[in-house]
Coordinates of C-alpha atoms and ligand atoms in Angstrom, one line a residue:
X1 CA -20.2 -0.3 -1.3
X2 CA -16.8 1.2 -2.2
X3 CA -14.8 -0.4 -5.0
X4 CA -11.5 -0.8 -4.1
X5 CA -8.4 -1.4 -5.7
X6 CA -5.2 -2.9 -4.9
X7 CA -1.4 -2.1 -6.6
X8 CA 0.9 -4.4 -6.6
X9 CA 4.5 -5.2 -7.7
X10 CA 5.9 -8.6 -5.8
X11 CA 4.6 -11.4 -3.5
X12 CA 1.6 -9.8 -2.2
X13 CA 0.9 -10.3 1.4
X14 CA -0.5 -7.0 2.1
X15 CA -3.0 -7.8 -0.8
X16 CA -3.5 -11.2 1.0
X17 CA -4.3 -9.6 4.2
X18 CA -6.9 -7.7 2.4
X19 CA -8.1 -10.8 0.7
X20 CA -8.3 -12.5 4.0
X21 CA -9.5 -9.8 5.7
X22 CA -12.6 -9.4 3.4
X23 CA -13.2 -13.0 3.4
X24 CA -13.7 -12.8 7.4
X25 CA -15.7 -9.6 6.7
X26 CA -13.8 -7.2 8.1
X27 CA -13.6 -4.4 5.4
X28 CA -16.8 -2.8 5.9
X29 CA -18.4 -1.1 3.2
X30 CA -15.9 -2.0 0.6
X31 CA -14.7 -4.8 -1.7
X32 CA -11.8 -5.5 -3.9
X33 CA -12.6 -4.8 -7.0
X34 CA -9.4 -4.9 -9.1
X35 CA -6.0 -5.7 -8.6
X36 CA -3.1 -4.2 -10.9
X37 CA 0.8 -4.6 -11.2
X38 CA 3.5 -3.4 -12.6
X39 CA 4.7 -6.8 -12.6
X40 CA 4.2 -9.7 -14.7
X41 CA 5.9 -11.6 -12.5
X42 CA 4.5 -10.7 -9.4
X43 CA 2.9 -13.8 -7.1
X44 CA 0.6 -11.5 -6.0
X45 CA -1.2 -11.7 -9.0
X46 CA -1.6 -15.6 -8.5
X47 CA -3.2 -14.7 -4.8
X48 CA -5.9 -12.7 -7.0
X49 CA -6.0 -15.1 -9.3
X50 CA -7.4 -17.7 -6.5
X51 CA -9.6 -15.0 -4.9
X52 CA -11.4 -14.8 -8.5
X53 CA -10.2 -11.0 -8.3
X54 CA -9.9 -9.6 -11.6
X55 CA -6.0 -8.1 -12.6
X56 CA -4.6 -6.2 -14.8
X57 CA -0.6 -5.6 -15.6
X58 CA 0.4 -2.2 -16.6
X59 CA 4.2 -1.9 -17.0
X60 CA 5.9 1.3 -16.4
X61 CA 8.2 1.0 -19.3
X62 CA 5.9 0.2 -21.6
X63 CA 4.8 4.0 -21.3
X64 CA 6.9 6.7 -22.6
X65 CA 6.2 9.0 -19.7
X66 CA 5.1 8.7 -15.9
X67 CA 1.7 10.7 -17.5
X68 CA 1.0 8.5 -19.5
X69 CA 1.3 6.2 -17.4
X70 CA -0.8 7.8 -14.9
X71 CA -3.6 8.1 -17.7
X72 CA -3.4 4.0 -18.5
X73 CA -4.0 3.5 -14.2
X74 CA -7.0 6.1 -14.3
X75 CA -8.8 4.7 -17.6
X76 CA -8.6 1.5 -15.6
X77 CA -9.5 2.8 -12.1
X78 CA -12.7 4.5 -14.3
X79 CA -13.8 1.4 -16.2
X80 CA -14.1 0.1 -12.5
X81 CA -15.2 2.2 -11.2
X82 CA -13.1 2.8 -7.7
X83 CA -13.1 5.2 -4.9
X84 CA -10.1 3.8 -3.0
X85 CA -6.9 2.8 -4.3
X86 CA -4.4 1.0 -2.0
X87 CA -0.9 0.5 -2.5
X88 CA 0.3 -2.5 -1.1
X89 CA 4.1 -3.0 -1.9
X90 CA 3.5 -1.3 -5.2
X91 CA 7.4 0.3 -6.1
X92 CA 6.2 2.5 -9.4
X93 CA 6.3 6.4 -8.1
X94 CA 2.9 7.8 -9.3
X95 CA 3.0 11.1 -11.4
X96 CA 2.2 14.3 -9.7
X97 CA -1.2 14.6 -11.5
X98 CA -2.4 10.8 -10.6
X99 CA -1.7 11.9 -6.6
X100 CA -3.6 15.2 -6.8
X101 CA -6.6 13.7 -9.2
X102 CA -7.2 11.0 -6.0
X103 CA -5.9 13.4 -3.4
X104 CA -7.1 11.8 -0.2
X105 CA -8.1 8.3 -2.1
X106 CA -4.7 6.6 -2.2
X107 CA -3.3 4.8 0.9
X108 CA 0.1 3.6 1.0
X109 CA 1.9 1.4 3.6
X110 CA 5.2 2.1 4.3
X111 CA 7.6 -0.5 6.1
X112 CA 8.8 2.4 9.0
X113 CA 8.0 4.6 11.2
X114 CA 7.5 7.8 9.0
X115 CA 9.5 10.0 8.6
X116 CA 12.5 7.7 9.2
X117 CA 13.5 5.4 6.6
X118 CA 11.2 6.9 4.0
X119 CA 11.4 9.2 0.7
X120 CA 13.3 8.2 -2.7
X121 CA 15.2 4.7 -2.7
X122 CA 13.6 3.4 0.9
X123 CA 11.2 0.5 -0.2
X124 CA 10.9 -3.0 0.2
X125 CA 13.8 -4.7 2.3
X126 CA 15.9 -2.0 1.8
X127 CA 14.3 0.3 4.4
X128 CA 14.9 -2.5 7.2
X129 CA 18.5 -2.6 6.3
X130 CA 18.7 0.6 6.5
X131 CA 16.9 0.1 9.8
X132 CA 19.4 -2.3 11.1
X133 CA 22.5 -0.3 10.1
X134 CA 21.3 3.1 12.0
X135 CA 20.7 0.6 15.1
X136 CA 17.4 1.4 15.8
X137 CA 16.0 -0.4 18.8
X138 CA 12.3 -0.2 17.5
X139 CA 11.0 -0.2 13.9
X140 CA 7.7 -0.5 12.9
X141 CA 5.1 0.4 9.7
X142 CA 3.2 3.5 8.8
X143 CA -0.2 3.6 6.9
X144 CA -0.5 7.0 5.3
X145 CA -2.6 8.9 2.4
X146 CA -0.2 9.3 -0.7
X147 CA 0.5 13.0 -1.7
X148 CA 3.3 14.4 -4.4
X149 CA 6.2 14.0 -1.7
X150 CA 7.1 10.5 -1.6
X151 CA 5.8 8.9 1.3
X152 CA 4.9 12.8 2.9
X153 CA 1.4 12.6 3.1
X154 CA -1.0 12.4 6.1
X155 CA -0.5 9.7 8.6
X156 CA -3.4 7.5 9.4
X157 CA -1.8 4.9 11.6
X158 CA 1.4 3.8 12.9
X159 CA 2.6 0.5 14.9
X160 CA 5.6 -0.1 16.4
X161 CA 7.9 -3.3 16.2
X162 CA 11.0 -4.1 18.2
X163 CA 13.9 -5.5 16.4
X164 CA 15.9 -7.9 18.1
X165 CA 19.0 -9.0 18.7
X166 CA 20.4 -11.3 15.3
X167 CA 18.0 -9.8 13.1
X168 CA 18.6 -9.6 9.5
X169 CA 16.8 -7.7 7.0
X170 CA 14.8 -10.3 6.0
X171 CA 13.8 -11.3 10.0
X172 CA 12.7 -8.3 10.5
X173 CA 10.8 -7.4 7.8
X174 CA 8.8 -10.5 8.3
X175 CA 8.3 -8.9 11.8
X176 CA 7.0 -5.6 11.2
X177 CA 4.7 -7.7 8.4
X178 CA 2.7 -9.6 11.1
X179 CA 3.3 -7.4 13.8
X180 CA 1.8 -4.3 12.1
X181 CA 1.4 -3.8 8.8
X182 CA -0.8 -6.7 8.2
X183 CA -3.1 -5.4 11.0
X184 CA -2.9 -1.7 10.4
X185 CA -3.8 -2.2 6.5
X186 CA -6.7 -3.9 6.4
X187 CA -8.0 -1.7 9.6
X188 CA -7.3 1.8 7.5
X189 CA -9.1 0.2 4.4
X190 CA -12.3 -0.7 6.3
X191 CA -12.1 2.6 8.5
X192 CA -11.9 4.4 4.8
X193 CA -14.6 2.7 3.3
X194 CA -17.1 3.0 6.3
X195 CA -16.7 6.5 6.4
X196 CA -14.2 7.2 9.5
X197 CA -11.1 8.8 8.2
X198 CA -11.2 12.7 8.1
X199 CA -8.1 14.7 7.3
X200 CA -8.2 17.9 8.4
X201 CA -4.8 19.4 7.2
X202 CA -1.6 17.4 7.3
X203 CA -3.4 15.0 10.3
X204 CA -6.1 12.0 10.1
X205 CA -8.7 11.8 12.8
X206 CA -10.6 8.3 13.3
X207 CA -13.9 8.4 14.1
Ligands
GAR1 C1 5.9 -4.4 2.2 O1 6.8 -4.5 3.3 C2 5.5 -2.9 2.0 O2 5.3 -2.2 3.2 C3 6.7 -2.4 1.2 O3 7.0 -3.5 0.3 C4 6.6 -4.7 0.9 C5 5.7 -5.4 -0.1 O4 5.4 -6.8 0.4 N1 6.4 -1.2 0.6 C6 7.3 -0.2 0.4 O5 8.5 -0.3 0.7 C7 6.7 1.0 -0.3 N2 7.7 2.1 -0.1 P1 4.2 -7.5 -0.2 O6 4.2 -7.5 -1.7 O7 4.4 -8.9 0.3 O8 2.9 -6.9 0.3

């Protein structure tokens, strides 16, 4: 059984869909083990509250550097013990030595279809308004492995979402929430855990 755990830094629906999903026992092999953000605040601590989900908060200014606060996440990640570590609407960029100790045992998902609306400053609802003012006729959200370039590393699945006509930021978003990222998540933890993700170079094969 893989222990997984989940970062957070707001309201948590990608952590929910986890929750949910391994509730309905859909992540094979694996099981949340942990939940930590970098948010005191953040609802999504209350969703692993009612799951009986342990959490932790680890605030990124109360560290004097991102290494050190790389070194707080692994002697937590350590003490339980985790193989897979998901980022699920967590906004803290991890240091360069964090990504390479867990090369190929972080997943992110990203709000877009990588490489547009991606890198430095795209998060959160920003990226769909960003989305909207380009005009894009199609959106959608990216699940990829988490490397030193911000949202560069290898792909493991994509879905697209159409935006429509009257959209705001917010619409959207909740679109490319339902529509893909809540489905694609869940589906890359599970594949991950059982075994069926290989990257071979900058590409993911499925199994
Ligand atoms: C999600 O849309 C996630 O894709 C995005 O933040 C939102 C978090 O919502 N992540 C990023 O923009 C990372 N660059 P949630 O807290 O309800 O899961």
């Amino acid at each position: 059984m893989m222990n997984i755990a989940v970062l957070v830094s707001g309201g948590g629906t990608n952590l929910q869909a986890l929750i949910d999903a391994q509730a309905a026992g859909q992540i094979e092999n694996g099981r949340i083990r942990l939940v930590i953000s970098s948010n005191p605040d953040a609802f999504a601590l209350e969703r692993a509250a009612k799951a009986s989900i342990p959490s932790a908060v680890l605030r990124r200014r109360d560290f004097d550097s991102a290494e050190d606060y790389g070194a707080a996440l692994t002697a937590l990640l350590e003490e339980y013990e985790i193989g897979l570590i998901v980022l699920a609407g967590f906004m803290t960029v991890l240091p360069d030595s964090f990504c390479s100790r867990y090369e190929n045992r972080i997943i992110n998902v990203h709000p877009s279809l990588i490489p547009s609306f991606c890198g430095a400053g795209f998060y959160g609802l920003r990226v769909h308004e960003a989305a909207l003012a380009k005009g894009v006729k199609v959106t959608g959200a990216t699940v990829h492995f988490v490397s030193e370039v911000v949202d560069g590393g290898a792909i493991i699945a994509q879905k697209a979402v159409e935006v429509e006509e009257g959209d705001t930021p917010e619409t959207l978003q909740k679109r490319v929430m339902r529509q893909a990222e809540w489905i694609l998540l869940p589906q890359a933890v599970s594949d991950f855990c059982a075994g069926r993700l290989h990257v071979h170079g900058a590409w993911v094969a499925r199994k």
